[in-house]
Amino acid sequence: MFFSRQVERAVREHRMFTHGDKILAALSGGKDSLALFRELAHQGYDVTGLHVDLGIKDFSVKARMIVEKFCQDLGAGLIVISLAESGLAIPRVKAAVKRPICSVCGKIKRYWFNKTALDKGYTVLATGHNLDDEAGRLLANALRWDTAYLSDQGPTLPAEAGFAAKVKPLYRLSEFETASYCFLRGVEYHMDACPYAKGAGFTFRKQLMQSLEQKSPGSKIGFYEGFLHKARPAFLALEQKNHEKLLPCLECGYPTSAGTCGVCRLKRTLAGQAKFNEYS
Amino acid sequence: MFFSRQVERAVREHRMFTHGDKILAALSGGKDSLALFRELAHQGYDVTGLHVDLGIKDFSVKARMIVEKFCQDLGAGLIVISLAESGLAIPRVKAAVKRPICSVCGKIKRYWFNKTALDKGYTVLATGHNLDDEAGRLLANALRWDTAYLSDQGPTLPAEAGFAAKVKPLYRLSEFETASYCFLRGVEYHMDACPYAKGAGFTFRKQLMQSLEQKSPGSKIGFYEGFLHKARPAFLALEQKNHEKLLPCLECGYPTSAGTCGVCRLKRTLAGQAKFNEYS
């Protein structure tokens, strides 16, 4: 089947993992992450789910229920991290920070993905990013010529001090293809859009890529693969010169260039505000 | 005035030329080339026009008339090269080659621009490429990650063996701005689209850039300037390794990597076909 072959090809060409690896797969409850998990399980990989409960009321309750039922039906292991428990429920974070919430939420999720993989001894972390995600993000990075991001972007990131190895086995498959996979395999997924993501810029960039794809089919994968083979080496060479040295966060050990990492600083900010509210 | 200041800034920041230079400006008869010429003349530069008559029936007759009248009204010098005279009228070329005619026509025009500038002792060749042309072409090059073109693209190309220095003083101004300039200054220009350019891919890429610009004003110039400052150095470093050595064409002296240059090969092909038609 086309879907399985594209995953096999991505895994093989980028040496993402083998059947000896302990894979932790991030599960949001959306079509991409569930399709990824089901496919890896069916290909016989040792894969465990990780769900980060964002604490966004009904939206997160529903997401968690879908993920729990999915893993139960499949007889698969699942780890759930509740952001509310560590005081970082997204609505609370959104009220406290001025930056766009999508980028802060992404940062918090990546923090827990990485921490869980390292703490629990998984050898690789897999996420459900698809071709539309990747090509849209590449377009955004190229439109800004953000050479640091451009030097980093790809379907794999090797493990290094404080960071788990990360892979994106669906990077060759479009949103439409992961949705079709779920439909054909009877996978029930979370269809609601996050209530905070409305009008996010990346949707617009995805639409641009989509109109290119309609005009010349193959544009998206050509743009992304062409980047990996031809342009990324140039950005890697450029960035090796200005590579920032990362050290463990003074509070949690997560690699950071700032003494205390972003998530610990966020926790401190929120704790300070809570104290302020208590006394006022 | 905004238009003049943008031209002054482009000329100054990229050291395009001084009032001591002998500038040859390519004049197609369209809004961009006429706006460029008029503005340079008004800023007191020593500028002469060069029109390449493509031999595309009514379209070219009209273009040439517009350019001749424009230069006469301005009291400016004009050189006209007629492609029909050297056997390369575009309709004839189009009938003989299989490649898209726009790229072949561009190649022939650049050949004559360069040859005329060198033969007649001009110190720099100026073309009317605007921001939409440049950003659209950059997007096309980035979508293909054509590292050779990416390492070369910019508002200036220095003179080197066999090549005149080339500059694009309008690279900071949009199509809309050059059209407005012509309207406000009473410059009559050729509005007809080339009959062969219909459905050309670059129009679509320009539209994409335009929708980005509408979504976030400043996108086009940010994309182009960001490229020049941040990304082009990476591509330059990459391409220095695989820089092809150019030698003078065996027939006309134009730099080429192929022994005989593309234009001389084209002439030979057309001459061969004419002979064939004569005998058949």
Coordinates of C-alpha atoms in Angstrom, one line a residue:
Chain A
M1 CA 0.0 0.0 0.0
F2 CA 1.2 3.5 -1.0
F3 CA 1.1 4.8 2.6
S4 CA 3.1 2.0 4.1
R5 CA 5.7 2.2 1.3
Q6 CA 6.2 5.9 1.8
V7 CA 6.7 5.4 5.5
E8 CA 9.2 2.5 4.8
R9 CA 11.1 4.6 2.4
A10 CA 11.4 7.6 4.8
V11 CA 12.5 5.3 7.6
R12 CA 15.0 3.5 5.4
E13 CA 16.5 6.5 3.5
H14 CA 17.0 8.5 6.6
R15 CA 17.9 5.5 8.9
M16 CA 15.3 6.7 11.4
F17 CA 15.2 3.5 13.5
T18 CA 15.2 -0.3 13.4
H19 CA 13.1 -3.0 15.0
G20 CA 15.5 -2.9 17.9
D21 CA 14.6 0.7 18.9
K22 CA 12.3 1.7 21.7
I23 CA 10.2 4.4 19.9
L24 CA 8.1 7.0 21.7
A25 CA 5.4 8.5 19.5
A26 CA 3.8 11.8 20.3
L27 CA 0.0 11.4 20.1
S28 CA -2.1 14.6 19.9
G29 CA -5.2 12.7 18.9
G30 CA -5.3 14.2 15.4
K31 CA -5.2 12.2 12.1
D32 CA -1.4 12.4 11.6
S33 CA -0.2 11.2 15.0
L34 CA -2.8 8.3 15.0
A35 CA -1.9 7.3 11.5
L36 CA 1.8 7.3 12.3
F37 CA 1.3 5.2 15.5
R38 CA -1.0 2.6 13.8
E39 CA 1.3 2.2 10.9
L40 CA 4.5 1.8 13.0
A41 CA 2.6 -0.7 15.2
H42 CA 1.5 -2.6 12.2
Q43 CA 5.0 -2.7 10.8
G44 CA 6.0 -4.4 14.0
Y45 CA 7.9 -1.6 15.7
D46 CA 8.2 -1.3 19.5
V47 CA 6.2 1.9 19.9
T48 CA 4.7 3.6 23.0
G49 CA 2.3 6.6 22.9
L50 CA 2.9 9.9 24.6
H51 CA 0.0 12.3 25.0
V52 CA 0.4 15.8 26.4
D53 CA -2.9 17.0 27.9
L54 CA -2.9 20.7 27.2
G55 CA -5.7 21.5 29.6
I56 CA -7.7 23.4 27.0
K57 CA -11.2 22.5 28.4
D58 CA -13.5 20.4 26.1
F59 CA -10.9 20.4 23.3
S60 CA -8.3 18.6 25.5
V61 CA -10.8 16.4 27.3
K62 CA -11.9 15.1 23.9
A63 CA -8.4 14.7 22.6
R64 CA -7.3 12.6 25.6
M65 CA -10.4 10.4 25.4
I66 CA -9.7 9.7 21.7
V67 CA -6.0 8.9 22.4
E68 CA -6.8 6.6 25.4
K69 CA -9.4 4.7 23.5
F70 CA -7.1 4.4 20.4
C71 CA -4.3 2.9 22.5
Q72 CA -6.6 0.6 24.5
D73 CA -8.1 -0.8 21.2
L74 CA -4.6 -1.4 19.9
G75 CA -3.3 -2.8 23.2
A76 CA -0.5 -0.2 23.1
G77 CA 1.3 1.5 26.0
L78 CA 0.5 5.2 26.6
I79 CA 2.1 7.9 28.8
V80 CA 0.0 10.9 29.6
I81 CA 1.5 14.2 30.8
S82 CA -1.0 16.7 32.2
L83 CA 0.2 20.3 31.8
A84 CA -2.3 21.4 34.5
E85 CA -0.4 19.2 37.0
S86 CA 2.8 21.2 36.4
G87 CA 0.9 24.5 36.5
L88 CA 1.3 25.0 32.7
A89 CA -2.2 24.5 31.4
I90 CA -2.3 26.4 28.1
P91 CA -5.2 28.8 29.0
R92 CA -3.2 29.9 32.0
V93 CA 0.0 30.3 29.9
K94 CA -1.9 32.2 27.3
A95 CA -3.1 34.7 29.9
A96 CA 0.4 35.2 31.2
V97 CA 2.5 35.6 28.0
K98 CA 2.4 38.2 25.3
R99 CA 4.0 36.0 22.5
P100 CA 1.7 34.1 20.1
I101 CA 0.4 31.1 22.1
C102 CA 1.1 28.6 19.3
S103 CA 4.8 29.0 19.5
V104 CA 4.9 28.9 23.3
C105 CA 2.6 25.8 23.3
G106 CA 4.9 24.1 20.8
K107 CA 7.9 24.9 23.0
I108 CA 6.2 23.3 26.1
K109 CA 5.2 20.2 24.2
R110 CA 8.7 19.7 22.7
Y111 CA 10.1 20.1 26.2
W112 CA 7.9 17.2 27.5
F113 CA 8.4 15.1 24.5
N114 CA 12.1 15.3 24.9
K115 CA 12.2 15.0 28.7
T116 CA 9.9 11.9 28.7
A117 CA 11.9 10.2 26.0
L118 CA 15.2 10.8 27.9
D119 CA 13.8 10.1 31.4
K120 CA 12.2 6.8 30.4
G121 CA 14.9 5.5 28.2
Y122 CA 13.3 5.6 24.7
T123 CA 15.9 5.6 21.9
V124 CA 14.0 7.8 19.5
L125 CA 11.0 10.2 19.5
A126 CA 8.6 10.1 16.5
T127 CA 6.2 12.9 15.6
G128 CA 3.4 12.9 13.0
H129 CA 4.6 15.9 10.9
N130 CA 3.4 15.4 7.4
L131 CA 4.6 16.9 4.0
D132 CA 2.3 19.8 4.3
D133 CA 3.6 20.7 7.7
E134 CA 7.2 20.4 6.6
A135 CA 6.9 22.1 3.2
G136 CA 4.8 25.0 4.8
R137 CA 7.4 25.4 7.5
L138 CA 10.2 25.3 5.0
L139 CA 8.5 28.0 2.9
A140 CA 8.1 30.2 6.0
N141 CA 11.8 29.7 6.9
A142 CA 12.9 30.5 3.4
L143 CA 10.6 33.6 3.1
R144 CA 12.4 34.9 6.2
W145 CA 15.8 33.3 5.2
D146 CA 16.1 32.2 8.8
T147 CA 19.4 30.4 8.3
A148 CA 19.5 28.9 11.8
Y149 CA 16.2 27.2 11.2
L150 CA 17.1 26.3 7.6
S151 CA 20.3 24.6 8.8
D152 CA 18.2 22.5 11.3
Q153 CA 15.1 21.5 9.3
G154 CA 14.8 18.0 8.2
P155 CA 13.0 14.7 8.9
T156 CA 15.6 13.6 11.5
L157 CA 17.6 15.3 14.2
P158 CA 20.3 13.1 15.7
A159 CA 20.5 12.6 19.5
E160 CA 23.0 15.0 21.2
A161 CA 23.7 16.0 24.8
G162 CA 20.3 16.5 26.5
F163 CA 18.3 15.9 23.3
A164 CA 16.6 12.7 22.2
A165 CA 16.9 11.6 18.5
K166 CA 13.8 12.9 16.7
V167 CA 12.2 11.6 13.5
K168 CA 9.2 12.4 11.2
P169 CA 8.3 9.2 9.4
L170 CA 5.3 10.8 7.6
Y171 CA 7.3 13.6 5.9
R172 CA 6.6 12.2 2.5
L173 CA 2.8 12.0 3.0
S174 CA 0.3 14.8 2.6
E175 CA -2.5 15.8 5.0
F176 CA -5.0 14.4 2.5
E177 CA -3.1 11.1 2.5
T178 CA -3.0 10.7 6.3
A179 CA -6.7 11.6 6.5
S180 CA -7.5 9.0 3.8
Y181 CA -5.4 6.4 5.7
C182 CA -7.5 7.0 8.9
F183 CA -10.7 6.8 7.0
L184 CA -9.7 3.6 5.2
R185 CA -8.4 1.9 8.4
G186 CA -11.3 3.1 10.5
V187 CA -9.2 5.2 12.8
E188 CA -11.3 7.7 14.7
Y189 CA -9.4 10.9 15.2
H190 CA -9.9 14.4 16.7
M191 CA -11.2 16.7 14.0
D192 CA -11.7 19.9 16.0
A193 CA -9.3 22.7 15.4
C194 CA -7.6 24.0 18.5
P195 CA -9.6 27.0 19.6
Y196 CA -6.4 29.1 19.9
A197 CA -5.0 28.3 16.4
K198 CA -7.4 30.4 14.3
G199 CA -5.8 32.5 11.6
A200 CA -2.3 31.2 12.3
G201 CA 0.1 32.2 9.6
F202 CA 1.2 28.7 8.8
T203 CA -2.2 27.8 7.5
F204 CA -1.8 30.6 4.8
R205 CA 1.6 29.3 3.8
K206 CA 0.2 25.8 3.5
Q207 CA -2.4 27.2 1.2
L208 CA 0.3 28.8 -1.0
M209 CA 2.1 25.4 -1.2
Q210 CA -1.2 23.8 -2.1
S211 CA -1.9 26.1 -5.0
L212 CA 1.7 25.4 -6.2
E213 CA 1.0 21.7 -5.9
Q214 CA -2.2 22.0 -7.9
K215 CA -0.4 24.0 -10.6
S216 CA 2.5 21.6 -10.8
P217 CA 1.9 18.3 -9.0
G218 CA 5.0 17.1 -7.2
S219 CA 6.0 20.7 -6.2
K220 CA 5.8 20.1 -2.5
I221 CA 7.9 17.0 -2.3
G222 CA 10.3 18.4 -4.9
F223 CA 10.7 21.6 -2.8
Y224 CA 11.3 19.7 0.4
E225 CA 13.6 17.0 -1.0
G226 CA 15.5 19.5 -3.2
F227 CA 16.1 21.5 0.0
L228 CA 17.5 18.5 1.9
H229 CA 19.8 17.5 -0.9
K230 CA 20.9 20.8 -2.4
A231 CA 20.4 23.7 -0.1
R232 CA 20.6 22.4 3.5
P233 CA 24.4 21.6 3.1
A234 CA 25.0 25.3 2.3
F235 CA 23.1 26.5 5.5
L236 CA 24.8 23.8 7.6
A237 CA 28.2 25.1 6.5
L238 CA 27.1 28.7 7.2
E239 CA 25.7 27.9 10.7
Q240 CA 28.6 25.8 11.9
K241 CA 30.5 29.0 12.3
N242 CA 27.9 30.6 14.6
H243 CA 26.7 27.5 16.5
E244 CA 25.7 28.5 20.0
K245 CA 26.9 26.4 22.8
L246 CA 24.1 24.8 24.9
L247 CA 24.5 23.9 28.6
P248 CA 22.0 22.1 30.9
C249 CA 19.3 24.3 32.5
L250 CA 20.3 25.2 36.1
E251 CA 16.8 24.0 37.3
C252 CA 15.8 21.0 35.1
G253 CA 18.8 20.0 33.1
Y254 CA 17.2 20.7 29.6
P255 CA 19.8 22.1 27.2
T256 CA 19.6 25.9 27.0
S257 CA 21.7 28.9 26.0
A258 CA 20.1 31.0 28.7
G259 CA 21.2 29.6 32.1
T260 CA 17.6 28.7 33.0
C261 CA 15.5 27.2 30.2
G262 CA 12.4 28.7 28.7
V263 CA 9.9 26.3 30.4
C264 CA 11.4 26.8 33.8
R265 CA 11.3 30.6 33.3
L266 CA 7.7 30.3 32.3
K267 CA 6.9 28.2 35.4
R268 CA 8.6 30.8 37.6
T269 CA 6.6 33.6 35.9
L270 CA 3.3 31.8 36.5
A271 CA 4.3 31.0 40.1
G272 CA 5.1 34.6 40.8
Q273 CA 1.7 35.7 39.4
A274 CA -0.1 33.2 41.5
K275 CA 1.6 34.5 44.6
F276 CA 0.8 38.0 43.6
N277 CA -2.9 37.0 43.2
E278 CA -2.9 35.3 46.6
Y279 CA -1.7 38.4 48.4
S280 CA -3.8 41.0 46.5
Chain B
M1 CA 9.8 61.6 -4.5
F2 CA 9.6 58.0 -3.3
F3 CA 10.5 56.5 -6.7
S4 CA 13.7 58.6 -7.2
R5 CA 14.8 58.0 -3.6
Q6 CA 14.4 54.2 -4.0
V7 CA 16.5 54.3 -7.2
E8 CA 19.1 56.5 -5.5
R9 CA 19.2 54.1 -2.5
A10 CA 19.7 51.0 -4.8
V11 CA 22.4 52.7 -6.8
R12 CA 24.2 53.9 -3.6
E13 CA 24.0 50.8 -1.5
H14 CA 25.1 48.5 -4.3
R15 CA 27.6 51.0 -5.9
M16 CA 26.0 50.4 -9.2
F17 CA 27.6 53.3 -11.1
T18 CA 28.6 57.0 -10.8
H19 CA 28.1 60.1 -12.9
G20 CA 31.4 59.2 -14.6
D21 CA 30.0 55.9 -16.0
K22 CA 28.7 55.4 -19.6
I23 CA 25.5 53.5 -19.0
L24 CA 23.7 51.4 -21.6
A25 CA 20.1 50.8 -20.6
A26 CA 18.0 48.1 -22.2
L27 CA 14.7 49.5 -23.5
S28 CA 11.9 47.0 -24.4
G29 CA 9.3 49.7 -24.5
G30 CA 7.5 48.5 -21.4
K31 CA 6.8 50.6 -18.3
D32 CA 9.9 49.4 -16.4
S33 CA 12.6 50.1 -18.9
L34 CA 11.1 53.5 -19.8
A35 CA 10.7 54.5 -16.2
L36 CA 14.3 53.4 -15.5
F37 CA 15.7 55.4 -18.5
R38 CA 13.7 58.5 -17.7
E39 CA 14.7 58.5 -14.1
L40 CA 18.4 57.9 -14.8
A41 CA 18.4 60.7 -17.4
H42 CA 16.7 63.0 -14.9
Q43 CA 19.3 62.2 -12.3
G44 CA 21.9 63.4 -14.7
Y45 CA 23.5 60.1 -15.6
D46 CA 25.1 59.5 -19.0
V47 CA 22.7 56.9 -20.4
T48 CA 22.1 55.5 -23.9
G49 CA 19.2 53.3 -24.9
L50 CA 19.5 49.8 -26.5
H51 CA 16.4 48.3 -28.1
V52 CA 16.5 44.7 -29.4
D53 CA 13.8 44.4 -32.1
L54 CA 12.5 40.8 -31.7
G55 CA 10.8 40.7 -35.1
I56 CA 7.5 39.6 -33.6
K57 CA 5.3 41.3 -36.2
D58 CA 2.9 44.0 -34.9
F59 CA 4.1 43.6 -31.3
S60 CA 7.7 44.4 -32.2
V61 CA 6.8 47.2 -34.7
K62 CA 4.8 48.9 -32.0
A63 CA 7.5 48.4 -29.3
R64 CA 10.2 49.9 -31.5
M65 CA 8.0 52.9 -32.5
I66 CA 7.4 53.6 -28.8
V67 CA 11.1 53.4 -27.9
E68 CA 12.2 55.5 -30.8
K69 CA 9.6 58.2 -30.0
F70 CA 10.6 58.1 -26.3
C71 CA 14.3 58.6 -27.0
Q72 CA 13.6 61.3 -29.6
D73 CA 11.4 63.3 -27.2
L74 CA 14.1 63.0 -24.5
G75 CA 16.9 63.8 -26.9
A76 CA 18.6 60.6 -25.9
G77 CA 20.9 58.3 -27.9
L78 CA 19.4 54.9 -29.0
I79 CA 21.0 51.8 -30.5
V80 CA 18.6 49.4 -32.2
I81 CA 19.6 45.7 -32.9
S82 CA 17.2 43.9 -35.3
L83 CA 17.2 40.2 -34.7
A84 CA 15.7 39.6 -38.2
E85 CA 19.0 41.0 -39.6
S86 CA 21.1 38.4 -38.0
G87 CA 18.5 35.7 -38.9
L88 CA 17.2 35.2 -35.4
A89 CA 13.7 36.8 -35.5
I90 CA 11.9 35.2 -32.6
P91 CA 9.0 33.6 -34.7
R92 CA 11.7 31.8 -36.7
V93 CA 13.6 30.7 -33.6
K94 CA 10.3 29.5 -32.0
A95 CA 9.6 27.3 -35.0
A96 CA 13.0 25.8 -34.9
V97 CA 13.6 25.0 -31.1
K98 CA 11.7 22.7 -28.8
R99 CA 12.5 24.6 -25.5
P100 CA 10.1 27.2 -24.1
I101 CA 10.6 30.3 -26.3
C102 CA 10.7 32.7 -23.3
S103 CA 14.0 31.3 -22.1
V104 CA 15.6 31.2 -25.5
C105 CA 14.4 34.8 -26.3
G106 CA 15.9 35.9 -22.9
K107 CA 19.2 34.2 -23.8
I108 CA 19.3 36.0 -27.2
K109 CA 18.5 39.4 -25.7
R110 CA 21.1 39.0 -23.0
Y111 CA 23.7 38.0 -25.6
W112 CA 23.0 41.3 -27.6
F113 CA 22.9 43.4 -24.4
N114 CA 26.3 42.2 -23.4
K115 CA 27.9 42.2 -26.8
T116 CA 26.7 45.8 -27.5
A117 CA 27.9 47.1 -24.1
L118 CA 31.3 45.5 -24.6
D119 CA 31.7 46.4 -28.3
K120 CA 30.7 50.0 -27.9
G121 CA 32.7 50.6 -24.7
Y122 CA 29.8 51.1 -22.2
T123 CA 31.0 50.6 -18.6
V124 CA 27.7 49.2 -17.3
L125 CA 24.5 47.7 -18.6
A126 CA 21.2 48.6 -16.7
T127 CA 18.0 46.7 -17.0
G128 CA 14.5 47.6 -15.7
H129 CA 13.9 44.5 -13.6
N130 CA 11.6 45.4 -10.7
L131 CA 10.9 44.0 -7.3
D132 CA 8.2 41.7 -8.6
D133 CA 10.5 40.3 -11.3
E134 CA 13.2 39.8 -8.8
A135 CA 11.2 38.3 -5.9
G136 CA 9.2 36.1 -8.3
R137 CA 12.4 34.8 -9.8
L138 CA 14.0 34.3 -6.4
L139 CA 10.9 32.3 -5.3
A140 CA 11.2 30.2 -8.5
N141 CA 14.9 29.5 -7.8
A142 CA 14.2 28.7 -4.2
L143 CA 11.3 26.3 -5.0
R144 CA 13.7 24.4 -7.2
W145 CA 16.7 25.1 -4.9
D146 CA 18.8 25.9 -7.9
T147 CA 21.9 26.7 -6.1
A148 CA 23.8 27.9 -9.1
Y149 CA 21.2 30.5 -9.9
L150 CA 20.7 31.3 -6.2
S151 CA 24.4 32.1 -5.8
D152 CA 24.2 34.5 -8.8
Q153 CA 21.0 36.3 -8.2
G154 CA 21.2 39.9 -7.1
P155 CA 20.8 43.5 -8.3
T156 CA 24.4 43.7 -9.6
L157 CA 26.8 41.4 -11.4
P158 CA 30.4 42.6 -11.6
A159 CA 32.2 42.8 -14.9
E160 CA 34.4 39.8 -15.6
A161 CA 36.2 38.4 -18.7
G162 CA 33.7 38.7 -21.6
F163 CA 30.9 40.0 -19.5
A164 CA 29.8 43.7 -19.0
A165 CA 28.9 44.8 -15.4
K166 CA 25.1 44.5 -15.0
V167 CA 22.8 46.4 -12.6
K168 CA 19.1 46.5 -11.8
P169 CA 18.4 50.0 -10.3
L170 CA 14.6 49.4 -10.0
Y171 CA 14.9 46.3 -7.8
R172 CA 13.3 48.0 -4.8
L173 CA 10.2 49.2 -6.8
S174 CA 7.1 47.1 -7.6
E175 CA 5.4 46.9 -11.0
F176 CA 2.6 49.0 -9.6
E177 CA 5.1 51.7 -8.7
T178 CA 6.8 51.8 -12.1
A179 CA 3.4 51.9 -13.8
S180 CA 2.4 54.8 -11.5
Y181 CA 5.6 56.6 -12.3
C182 CA 5.0 56.4 -16.0
F183 CA 1.4 57.5 -15.5
L184 CA 2.4 60.5 -13.4
R185 CA 5.3 61.5 -15.7
G186 CA 3.2 61.1 -18.9
V187 CA 5.5 58.3 -20.2
E188 CA 3.7 56.3 -22.9
Y189 CA 4.7 52.7 -22.8
H190 CA 3.9 49.5 -24.6
M191 CA 1.1 47.7 -22.7
D192 CA 0.5 44.7 -24.9
A193 CA 1.7 41.4 -23.5
C194 CA 4.1 39.5 -25.8
P195 CA 1.9 37.1 -27.8
Y196 CA 4.3 34.2 -26.9
A197 CA 4.4 34.7 -23.1
K198 CA 0.8 33.5 -22.3
G199 CA 0.6 31.2 -19.3
A200 CA 4.3 31.5 -18.5
G201 CA 5.1 30.1 -15.1
F202 CA 6.7 33.2 -13.7
T203 CA 3.3 35.1 -13.8
F204 CA 1.9 32.5 -11.4
R205 CA 4.9 32.9 -9.0
K206 CA 4.4 36.6 -9.1
Q207 CA 0.8 36.1 -8.0
L208 CA 1.9 34.0 -5.1
M209 CA 4.3 36.7 -4.0
Q210 CA 1.5 39.2 -4.4
S211 CA -0.8 37.3 -2.1
L212 CA 1.9 37.1 0.5
E213 CA 2.5 40.9 0.1
Q214 CA -1.2 41.5 0.6
K215 CA -1.2 39.3 3.7
S216 CA 1.9 40.9 5.2
P217 CA 3.0 44.1 3.5
G218 CA 6.8 44.3 3.1
S219 CA 7.1 40.5 2.4
K220 CA 8.5 41.0 -1.1
I221 CA 11.3 43.4 -0.2
G222 CA 12.0 41.5 3.0
F223 CA 12.2 38.2 1.1
Y224 CA 14.6 39.7 -1.4
E225 CA 16.8 41.8 0.9
G226 CA 16.9 38.9 3.5
F227 CA 18.1 36.7 0.7
L228 CA 20.9 39.1 -0.3
H229 CA 22.1 39.6 3.3
K230 CA 21.6 36.2 4.9
A231 CA 21.3 33.4 2.4
R232 CA 23.3 34.3 -0.7
P233 CA 26.6 34.1 1.1
A234 CA 25.8 30.4 1.9
F235 CA 25.1 29.7 -1.8
L236 CA 28.1 31.6 -3.0
A237 CA 30.4 29.6 -0.7
L238 CA 28.7 26.3 -1.9
E239 CA 29.1 27.3 -5.6
Q240 CA 32.6 28.4 -5.5
K241 CA 33.5 24.8 -5.2
N242 CA 31.8 23.8 -8.5
H243 CA 32.3 27.0 -10.5
E244 CA 32.5 26.1 -14.2
K245 CA 35.4 27.6 -16.2
L246 CA 34.1 29.8 -19.1
L247 CA 36.1 30.3 -22.3
P248 CA 35.5 32.6 -25.3
C249 CA 33.1 31.1 -27.9
L250 CA 35.1 29.8 -30.9
E251 CA 32.9 31.8 -33.3
C252 CA 32.0 35.1 -31.6
G253 CA 34.1 35.4 -28.4
Y254 CA 31.1 35.4 -26.0
P255 CA 32.0 33.4 -22.8
T256 CA 30.7 29.9 -22.8
S257 CA 31.4 26.5 -21.3
A258 CA 30.5 24.7 -24.5
G259 CA 33.1 25.6 -27.1
T260 CA 30.6 27.4 -29.3
C261 CA 28.1 29.6 -27.5
G262 CA 24.3 29.0 -27.5
V263 CA 23.5 31.9 -29.8
C264 CA 26.1 30.8 -32.4
R265 CA 24.8 27.2 -32.2
L266 CA 21.2 28.5 -32.7
K267 CA 22.4 30.5 -35.8
R268 CA 23.9 27.4 -37.2
T269 CA 20.8 25.4 -36.6
L270 CA 18.6 28.0 -38.4
A271 CA 21.1 28.3 -41.3
G272 CA 21.0 24.5 -41.7
Q273 CA 17.2 24.5 -41.8
A274 CA 17.1 27.3 -44.3
K275 CA 19.5 25.3 -46.6
F276 CA 17.4 22.2 -46.1
N277 CA 14.2 24.2 -47.1
E278 CA 16.0 25.6 -50.2
Y279 CA 16.8 22.2 -51.5
S280 CA 13.6 20.5 -50.6

